Amino acid sequence: MLDSLKRALGLDPNERALRRYRQRVVRINELEAALRSLNDEELAGRYDALRKQVLEGTPEDEILEDVFAVVREVAVRTLGMRHFDVQLMGGMALSEGKIAEMKTGEGKTLVATLAVVLGAASGKGVHVVTVNDYLAKRDAEWMGPIYRFLGLSVGVLYPYMPQEERLEAYRADVTYGTNSEFGFDYLRDNMAVHPSQLVQRGHAFAIVDEVDSILIDEARTPLIISGPSEDATEPYVVADRAARKLQKGADFEIDEKERNLALTEEGIARAEQILGHAGLFSDWQHSEMAHKLVQALKAIHLFQRDVHYVVKDGEIVIVDEFTGRLMFGRRYSDGLHQAIEAKERVRIGRENQTLATITLQNYFRMYRKLAGMTGTAATEAEEFKEIYGLPVIVLPTNRPLVREDFSDAIFRTKREKFLAAAEEVAECHAKGQPVLVGTTSIENSEVMSKLLKARKIPHEVLNAKYHEKEAQIVAQAGRFGAVTVATNMAGRGTDIVLGGNPEFLARDEARLRGVDPVADPESFAVIREEMVAQCAAEREKVLAAGGLHILGTERHESRRIDNQLRGRGGRQGDPGTSRFYLALEDDLLRLFGSERIQGIMEKLGMEEGEAIEHSLLTKAIENAQRKVEQYHFDIRRQLLMYDNVMNQQREAVYGERRSILAAEDGIVEHAWEIVEDTLANIIDTAFPEGDAEPDTNAAAVRLKAVFGPGAETFIEGVASRAEALDARDKLARHLRERFDEKVKQLGGNMAADLFRFVVLHVLDSRWKEHLLGMDELRRGIGLRAIGQKDPLLEYQFESYNLFQEMLGRVRESVAELVFRVSVVAEGAAPGGGRSGSVRPGAVTPVPVLLGASREETPGSGGERVPLRKGERVGRNDPCPCGSGKKYKHCCGRVS
Ligand code: ADP
Ligand code: MG
């Protein structure tokens, strides 16, 4: 009501934006004829001139129309595609840092080029973020000709790429890659110990494709780089065994809705008895075991194999519950992953210690400008606005949407539902209408597949299991009589063209005929033409059969995911139909369906095997979904509020790291300042201002511990603050002499490199400990929530204290090590030293520190080298950091 009123009054912000965009489209269209008459060089020259203007300070927005007009003309010449007017409008939304909601098949890949080229004018690098590596590569190659025509370079990120290439990809004007590649590179950059290891050059502008998948669905699991800790794996097995003996109901209760679980009083008593620990849940010492037990119970009762995870090659691989994709390399946190490993009796990965972590929310919020595109954003507009400050602009389709969406068909049982769904597939198949069957899990895909096999209907099953082939299969899902069963959105990003996708077919055909498209483009062109003709003919048949039919076998908790499934049909004005099949036994209806649905059902009456279809029901189900969506949003918001606390600390630490990496000579003075600070701090603590009692003894102990024996003699007999300050200055002068001596002994460059190592190493290991402490704090805070306190406030308060303590310890360790550090001449790091790209799970090379026993990093593999004091590293010697490179090419590089 309100919305239509707003629209009528011209107040709807979406309408207003569109009106503004349309006016700009008119101006862009006016430029077309003139650009068409230019030759290629002149056309590219236009863009160069516009770039120059931006570098001289013209705001990007002022040249938007000119740039868009140039890009459109270039696209026509290079790709044979002319941006539709609505695509220009989508490009404007992106350029304004908004989310462009454009339906599937509207050509968002091409839309992005407009904003990319405009954004690249400033030379700061544009990142285009995709949902998987296949799409990153495809889109970069597909759109590459436009960029290269204009003299812009393109890079693509892929997993495990060599460091040199990665650096190159980031230096390019445009970089395509997945969210995890970008995010992990950021984290790795912040674990670098030498400037040469940095790959990213800032976060100027990112365009996120399938933005809802990335910023909402994937944002529920943070990116974590971890290394194994010393933690033993055996307790997980013990916990698993104990958990199996506990009874559901009596010993613990499950809240399915919240996906949570709690032990009862009896359960606690029984667990204590089984494990032979009294006070398992009350005694701090056993809290680790208690925690593992609860995780084991969750693993057994809340996490189902082939639904939440699969076991692949002896490893537990998480299944993304929205997309059904396998999330390789991700692990559940908090010991849950190990608990599942114990449950499935596979090798238990050692409890991983977090070395670096960031939520996707906080990664993407670092970009100066962020934009996104997707077919389904409007339902989550509130979240995009609140979390990312991203408004959603809904763009009209290029051609009117004619797909017919039928009301949901609701059955009593899942069995009846699947049988009826299979019947419908059979009917469509008989008349040649292609069907895409969407499921919510691998398990359901298999149920459908069995039913189809029984009916002798040939079909393809698309699970996350066959990831590599997804794109090829989905591309042909629109062929005459094709039946494709896919978990939600498997193969997303690939267009379902009615009658088949000639591009893909041409490539297959070329392979069959032994034609190499690159080496022999003429023969390939012939093949392509054949395929285009074949597909066009087939398309007519498919159109006559009614276009693509989308059949959903369950409603997802989120309407957005259902919309994505529906959106795969009826693209670009194609005919098509869609229907969802539901059962009262489905989780959504069972757990969240209000009495309302039950009520309606009763009123309408229901027979065995019969479905009920009613628009009232469809509405009621949507309401249930809305409730669940809100609930999930609240959880994500909560997660983010906690991460925000750490985010400030992370920014502080990473900022410090970056300035240390950037500091060339300044680092020596910086190290000295830390020494001075530490000294001042020790004195201030022991001899506080005001009336408090001074503690000479405490100061003596700490001075000795930090600066070595002898330092304590400076405050012998000191009783007042005034005397202490005097002693402090004397000691400072003494330390400065030792410090200068040290620097001289090491040599200027060497001192700078070593001190940089010391500071970074100390900072990193303390930060790591801090992350661990924060995890524990968070776990503990959860328990405290039972009291009257606001857990978030408590968390903020305590984590601030932890952070301050950490900074104090960093300063002291650095002050201490600065005087002890030294290097060896011979003896390169034995093996194990790694250079190049540090992958998640790997550990940063650790500098060699003398007397650094307290700095031993768990998991650093004991790569320490025996040291001899006072010797220098020759420029041609292997670098002491263990990189395996010569010192002069590594840490001793003079740049
Ligand atoms: P989306 O990401 O919006 O779902 P895609 O970028 O995958 O859509 O494009 C869908 C199809 O539309 C592609 O096959 C592409 O070639 C085609 N297409 C996009 N824009 C145009 C255009 N301006 N002219 C002709 N074809 C286009
Ligand atoms: Mg796409």
mmCIF file with all atom_site columns, C-alpha atoms in Angstrom, residues 297-423:
data_model
loop_
_atom_site.group_PDB
_atom_site.id
_atom_site.type_symbol
_atom_site.label_atom_id
_atom_site.label_alt_id
_atom_site.label_comp_id
_atom_site.label_asym_id
_atom_site.label_entity_id
_atom_site.label_seq_id
_atom_site.pdbx_PDB_ins_code
_atom_site.Cartn_x
_atom_site.Cartn_y
_atom_site.Cartn_z
_atom_site.occupancy
_atom_site.B_iso_or_equiv
_atom_site.pdbx_formal_charge
_atom_site.auth_seq_id
_atom_site.auth_comp_id
_atom_site.auth_asym_id
_atom_site.auth_atom_id
_atom_site.pdbx_PDB_model_num
ATOM 1   C CA . LEU A 1 297 ? 26.966 -34.323 20.775  1.00 0.00 ? 297 LEU A CA 1
ATOM 2   C CA . LYS A 1 298 ? 26.326 -31.632 18.196  1.00 0.00 ? 298 LYS A CA 1
ATOM 3   C CA . ALA A 1 299 ? 28.389 -33.503 15.633  1.00 0.00 ? 299 ALA A CA 1
ATOM 4   C CA . ILE A 1 300 ? 26.355 -36.642 16.210  1.00 0.00 ? 300 ILE A CA 1
ATOM 5   C CA . HIS A 1 301 ? 22.878 -35.193 16.480  1.00 0.00 ? 301 HIS A CA 1
ATOM 6   C CA . LEU A 1 302 ? 22.815 -31.922 14.588  1.00 0.00 ? 302 LEU A CA 1
ATOM 7   C CA . PHE A 1 303 ? 25.169 -32.556 11.689  1.00 0.00 ? 303 PHE A CA 1
ATOM 8   C CA . GLN A 1 304 ? 24.131 -35.069 9.075   1.00 0.00 ? 304 GLN A CA 1
ATOM 9   C CA . ARG A 1 305 ? 26.470 -36.673 6.632   1.00 0.00 ? 305 ARG A CA 1
ATOM 10  C CA . ASP A 1 306 ? 25.633 -35.788 3.001   1.00 0.00 ? 306 ASP A CA 1
ATOM 11  C CA . VAL A 1 307 ? 23.485 -32.915 4.168   1.00 0.00 ? 307 VAL A CA 1
ATOM 12  C CA . HIS A 1 308 ? 25.807 -30.693 6.160   1.00 0.00 ? 308 HIS A CA 1
ATOM 13  C CA . TYR A 1 309 ? 29.048 -32.309 5.121   1.00 0.00 ? 309 TYR A CA 1
ATOM 14  C CA . VAL A 1 310 ? 30.399 -35.120 3.006   1.00 0.00 ? 310 VAL A CA 1
ATOM 15  C CA . VAL A 1 311 ? 33.278 -37.463 3.621   1.00 0.00 ? 311 VAL A CA 1
ATOM 16  C CA . LYS A 1 312 ? 35.647 -37.215 0.702   1.00 0.00 ? 312 LYS A CA 1
ATOM 17  C CA . ASP A 1 313 ? 39.029 -38.919 0.536   1.00 0.00 ? 313 ASP A CA 1
ATOM 18  C CA . GLY A 1 314 ? 39.077 -39.344 4.280   1.00 0.00 ? 314 GLY A CA 1
ATOM 19  C CA . GLU A 1 315 ? 38.268 -35.718 4.919   1.00 0.00 ? 315 GLU A CA 1
ATOM 20  C CA . ILE A 1 316 ? 35.221 -33.906 6.149   1.00 0.00 ? 316 ILE A CA 1
ATOM 21  C CA . VAL A 1 317 ? 34.173 -31.339 3.563   1.00 0.00 ? 317 VAL A CA 1
ATOM 22  C CA . ILE A 1 318 ? 31.511 -28.810 4.503   1.00 0.00 ? 318 ILE A CA 1
ATOM 23  C CA . VAL A 1 319 ? 28.514 -28.536 2.202   1.00 0.00 ? 319 VAL A CA 1
ATOM 24  C CA . ASP A 1 320 ? 27.221 -25.044 1.804   1.00 0.00 ? 320 ASP A CA 1
ATOM 25  C CA . GLU A 1 321 ? 23.633 -25.405 2.854   1.00 0.00 ? 321 GLU A CA 1
ATOM 26  C CA . PHE A 1 322 ? 22.407 -22.757 0.465   1.00 0.00 ? 322 PHE A CA 1
ATOM 27  C CA . THR A 1 323 ? 24.191 -23.809 -2.668  1.00 0.00 ? 323 THR A CA 1
ATOM 28  C CA . GLY A 1 324 ? 25.021 -27.453 -2.014  1.00 0.00 ? 324 GLY A CA 1
ATOM 29  C CA . ARG A 1 325 ? 28.576 -26.671 -3.008  1.00 0.00 ? 325 ARG A CA 1
ATOM 30  C CA . LEU A 1 326 ? 31.495 -28.373 -1.324  1.00 0.00 ? 326 LEU A CA 1
ATOM 31  C CA . MET A 1 327 ? 33.494 -25.834 0.578   1.00 0.00 ? 327 MET A CA 1
ATOM 32  C CA . PHE A 1 328 ? 36.962 -27.284 0.308   1.00 0.00 ? 328 PHE A CA 1
ATOM 33  C CA . GLY A 1 329 ? 39.486 -26.032 2.790   1.00 0.00 ? 329 GLY A CA 1
ATOM 34  C CA . ARG A 1 330 ? 36.931 -24.543 5.142   1.00 0.00 ? 330 ARG A CA 1
ATOM 35  C CA . ARG A 1 331 ? 36.650 -26.027 8.602   1.00 0.00 ? 331 ARG A CA 1
ATOM 36  C CA . TYR A 1 332 ? 34.008 -25.637 11.225  1.00 0.00 ? 332 TYR A CA 1
ATOM 37  C CA . SER A 1 333 ? 35.487 -23.708 14.077  1.00 0.00 ? 333 SER A CA 1
ATOM 38  C CA . ASP A 1 334 ? 35.575 -24.259 17.774  1.00 0.00 ? 334 ASP A CA 1
ATOM 39  C CA . GLY A 1 335 ? 36.519 -27.936 17.669  1.00 0.00 ? 335 GLY A CA 1
ATOM 40  C CA . LEU A 1 336 ? 33.354 -28.909 15.851  1.00 0.00 ? 336 LEU A CA 1
ATOM 41  C CA . HIS A 1 337 ? 35.238 -30.060 12.799  1.00 0.00 ? 337 HIS A CA 1
ATOM 42  C CA . GLN A 1 338 ? 37.379 -32.374 14.893  1.00 0.00 ? 338 GLN A CA 1
ATOM 43  C CA . ALA A 1 339 ? 34.276 -33.674 16.621  1.00 0.00 ? 339 ALA A CA 1
ATOM 44  C CA . ILE A 1 340 ? 32.795 -34.591 13.252  1.00 0.00 ? 340 ILE A CA 1
ATOM 45  C CA . GLU A 1 341 ? 36.080 -36.195 12.244  1.00 0.00 ? 341 GLU A CA 1
ATOM 46  C CA . ALA A 1 342 ? 35.944 -38.291 15.393  1.00 0.00 ? 342 ALA A CA 1
ATOM 47  C CA . LYS A 1 343 ? 32.329 -39.195 14.673  1.00 0.00 ? 343 LYS A CA 1
ATOM 48  C CA . GLU A 1 344 ? 33.155 -40.344 11.144  1.00 0.00 ? 344 GLU A CA 1
ATOM 49  C CA . ARG A 1 345 ? 36.335 -42.021 12.343  1.00 0.00 ? 345 ARG A CA 1
ATOM 50  C CA . VAL A 1 346 ? 38.569 -40.255 9.861   1.00 0.00 ? 346 VAL A CA 1
ATOM 51  C CA . ARG A 1 347 ? 41.920 -38.763 10.701  1.00 0.00 ? 347 ARG A CA 1
ATOM 52  C CA . ILE A 1 348 ? 41.450 -35.939 13.124  1.00 0.00 ? 348 ILE A CA 1
ATOM 53  C CA . GLY A 1 349 ? 43.092 -32.717 12.128  1.00 0.00 ? 349 GLY A CA 1
ATOM 54  C CA . ARG A 1 350 ? 44.859 -31.178 15.041  1.00 0.00 ? 350 ARG A CA 1
ATOM 55  C CA . GLU A 1 351 ? 42.942 -28.431 16.713  1.00 0.00 ? 351 GLU A CA 1
ATOM 56  C CA . ASN A 1 352 ? 43.770 -25.552 14.515  1.00 0.00 ? 352 ASN A CA 1
ATOM 57  C CA . GLN A 1 353 ? 45.005 -22.400 15.956  1.00 0.00 ? 353 GLN A CA 1
ATOM 58  C CA . THR A 1 354 ? 43.813 -19.252 14.303  1.00 0.00 ? 354 THR A CA 1
ATOM 59  C CA . LEU A 1 355 ? 46.676 -17.287 12.828  1.00 0.00 ? 355 LEU A CA 1
ATOM 60  C CA . ALA A 1 356 ? 44.566 -14.732 11.062  1.00 0.00 ? 356 ALA A CA 1
ATOM 61  C CA . THR A 1 357 ? 40.877 -14.328 10.530  1.00 0.00 ? 357 THR A CA 1
ATOM 62  C CA . ILE A 1 358 ? 38.366 -11.912 9.125   1.00 0.00 ? 358 ILE A CA 1
ATOM 63  C CA . THR A 1 359 ? 34.679 -12.068 8.318   1.00 0.00 ? 359 THR A CA 1
ATOM 64  C CA . LEU A 1 360 ? 33.728 -11.392 4.728   1.00 0.00 ? 360 LEU A CA 1
ATOM 65  C CA . GLN A 1 361 ? 31.639 -8.504  6.017   1.00 0.00 ? 361 GLN A CA 1
ATOM 66  C CA . ASN A 1 362 ? 34.658 -6.766  7.415   1.00 0.00 ? 362 ASN A CA 1
ATOM 67  C CA . TYR A 1 363 ? 36.829 -7.616  4.442   1.00 0.00 ? 363 TYR A CA 1
ATOM 68  C CA . PHE A 1 364 ? 34.445 -6.065  1.968   1.00 0.00 ? 364 PHE A CA 1
ATOM 69  C CA . ARG A 1 365 ? 33.739 -3.059  4.109   1.00 0.00 ? 365 ARG A CA 1
ATOM 70  C CA . MET A 1 366 ? 37.361 -2.021  3.621   1.00 0.00 ? 366 MET A CA 1
ATOM 71  C CA . TYR A 1 367 ? 36.764 -1.115  -0.005  1.00 0.00 ? 367 TYR A CA 1
ATOM 72  C CA . ARG A 1 368 ? 36.472 2.583   -0.626  1.00 0.00 ? 368 ARG A CA 1
ATOM 73  C CA . LYS A 1 369 ? 33.746 1.789   -3.083  1.00 0.00 ? 369 LYS A CA 1
ATOM 74  C CA . LEU A 1 370 ? 31.733 -1.410  -3.112  1.00 0.00 ? 370 LEU A CA 1
ATOM 75  C CA . ALA A 1 371 ? 29.081 -2.466  -5.602  1.00 0.00 ? 371 ALA A CA 1
ATOM 76  C CA . GLY A 1 372 ? 27.217 -5.643  -6.342  1.00 0.00 ? 372 GLY A CA 1
ATOM 77  C CA . MET A 1 373 ? 24.916 -7.350  -8.761  1.00 0.00 ? 373 MET A CA 1
ATOM 78  C CA . THR A 1 374 ? 22.560 -10.286 -8.529  1.00 0.00 ? 374 THR A CA 1
ATOM 79  C CA . GLY A 1 375 ? 19.138 -11.478 -9.570  1.00 0.00 ? 375 GLY A CA 1
ATOM 80  C CA . THR A 1 376 ? 17.903 -11.557 -6.009  1.00 0.00 ? 376 THR A CA 1
ATOM 81  C CA . ALA A 1 377 ? 18.727 -8.770  -3.600  1.00 0.00 ? 377 ALA A CA 1
ATOM 82  C CA . ALA A 1 378 ? 15.496 -6.976  -2.827  1.00 0.00 ? 378 ALA A CA 1
ATOM 83  C CA . THR A 1 379 ? 14.368 -9.410  -0.098  1.00 0.00 ? 379 THR A CA 1
ATOM 84  C CA . GLU A 1 380 ? 17.592 -8.672  1.761   1.00 0.00 ? 380 GLU A CA 1
ATOM 85  C CA . ALA A 1 381 ? 17.711 -4.957  1.061   1.00 0.00 ? 381 ALA A CA 1
ATOM 86  C CA . GLU A 1 382 ? 17.613 -4.092  4.749   1.00 0.00 ? 382 GLU A CA 1
ATOM 87  C CA . GLU A 1 383 ? 20.666 -6.189  5.521   1.00 0.00 ? 383 GLU A CA 1
ATOM 88  C CA . PHE A 1 384 ? 22.667 -4.827  2.607   1.00 0.00 ? 384 PHE A CA 1
ATOM 89  C CA . LYS A 1 385 ? 21.894 -1.313  3.741   1.00 0.00 ? 385 LYS A CA 1
ATOM 90  C CA . GLU A 1 386 ? 22.597 -1.839  7.401   1.00 0.00 ? 386 GLU A CA 1
ATOM 91  C CA . ILE A 1 387 ? 25.720 -3.994  7.171   1.00 0.00 ? 387 ILE A CA 1
ATOM 92  C CA . TYR A 1 388 ? 27.372 -2.746  4.012   1.00 0.00 ? 388 TYR A CA 1
ATOM 93  C CA . GLY A 1 389 ? 25.708 0.585   3.393   1.00 0.00 ? 389 GLY A CA 1
ATOM 94  C CA . LEU A 1 390 ? 24.653 -0.754  0.009   1.00 0.00 ? 390 LEU A CA 1
ATOM 95  C CA . PRO A 1 391 ? 21.320 0.419   -1.384  1.00 0.00 ? 391 PRO A CA 1
ATOM 96  C CA . VAL A 1 392 ? 19.570 -1.928  -3.802  1.00 0.00 ? 392 VAL A CA 1
ATOM 97  C CA . ILE A 1 393 ? 18.348 -0.669  -7.152  1.00 0.00 ? 393 ILE A CA 1
ATOM 98  C CA . VAL A 1 394 ? 15.875 -2.961  -8.893  1.00 0.00 ? 394 VAL A CA 1
ATOM 99  C CA . LEU A 1 395 ? 16.275 -2.680  -12.639 1.00 0.00 ? 395 LEU A CA 1
ATOM 100 C CA . PRO A 1 396 ? 13.621 -3.561  -15.160 1.00 0.00 ? 396 PRO A CA 1
ATOM 101 C CA . THR A 1 397 ? 14.253 -6.492  -17.472 1.00 0.00 ? 397 THR A CA 1
ATOM 102 C CA . ASN A 1 398 ? 15.257 -5.879  -21.051 1.00 0.00 ? 398 ASN A CA 1
ATOM 103 C CA . ARG A 1 399 ? 12.174 -7.740  -22.247 1.00 0.00 ? 399 ARG A CA 1
ATOM 104 C CA . PRO A 1 400 ? 9.030  -8.340  -20.204 1.00 0.00 ? 400 PRO A CA 1
ATOM 105 C CA . LEU A 1 401 ? 9.068  -11.430 -18.030 1.00 0.00 ? 401 LEU A CA 1
ATOM 106 C CA . VAL A 1 402 ? 6.411  -13.900 -19.175 1.00 0.00 ? 402 VAL A CA 1
ATOM 107 C CA . ARG A 1 403 ? 7.276  -16.891 -17.000 1.00 0.00 ? 403 ARG A CA 1
ATOM 108 C CA . GLU A 1 404 ? 4.234  -18.252 -15.207 1.00 0.00 ? 404 GLU A CA 1
ATOM 109 C CA . ASP A 1 405 ? 4.772  -19.096 -11.536 1.00 0.00 ? 405 ASP A CA 1
ATOM 110 C CA . PHE A 1 406 ? 2.180  -21.534 -10.249 1.00 0.00 ? 406 PHE A CA 1
ATOM 111 C CA . SER A 1 407 ? 1.052  -21.745 -6.641  1.00 0.00 ? 407 SER A CA 1
ATOM 112 C CA . ASP A 1 408 ? 2.796  -24.269 -4.421  1.00 0.00 ? 408 ASP A CA 1
ATOM 113 C CA . ALA A 1 409 ? 1.453  -27.808 -4.387  1.00 0.00 ? 409 ALA A CA 1
ATOM 114 C CA . ILE A 1 410 ? 1.331  -29.129 -0.837  1.00 0.00 ? 410 ILE A CA 1
ATOM 115 C CA . PHE A 1 411 ? 1.209  -32.801 0.111   1.00 0.00 ? 411 PHE A CA 1
ATOM 116 C CA . ARG A 1 412 ? 0.933  -34.557 3.416   1.00 0.00 ? 412 ARG A CA 1
ATOM 117 C CA . THR A 1 413 ? 4.129  -36.603 3.212   1.00 0.00 ? 413 THR A CA 1
ATOM 118 C CA . LYS A 1 414 ? 7.461  -36.279 1.479   1.00 0.00 ? 414 LYS A CA 1
ATOM 119 C CA . ARG A 1 415 ? 6.864  -39.573 -0.264  1.00 0.00 ? 415 ARG A CA 1
ATOM 120 C CA . GLU A 1 416 ? 3.707  -38.327 -1.914  1.00 0.00 ? 416 GLU A CA 1
ATOM 121 C CA . LYS A 1 417 ? 5.436  -35.128 -2.816  1.00 0.00 ? 417 LYS A CA 1
ATOM 122 C CA . PHE A 1 418 ? 8.382  -36.738 -4.576  1.00 0.00 ? 418 PHE A CA 1
ATOM 123 C CA . LEU A 1 419 ? 6.155  -39.184 -6.419  1.00 0.00 ? 419 LEU A CA 1
ATOM 124 C CA . ALA A 1 420 ? 3.986  -36.384 -7.715  1.00 0.00 ? 420 ALA A CA 1
ATOM 125 C CA . ALA A 1 421 ? 7.067  -34.353 -8.680  1.00 0.00 ? 421 ALA A CA 1
ATOM 126 C CA . ALA A 1 422 ? 8.443  -37.287 -10.652 1.00 0.00 ? 422 ALA A CA 1
ATOM 127 C CA . GLU A 1 423 ? 5.088  -37.612 -12.428 1.00 0.00 ? 423 GLU A CA 1
#
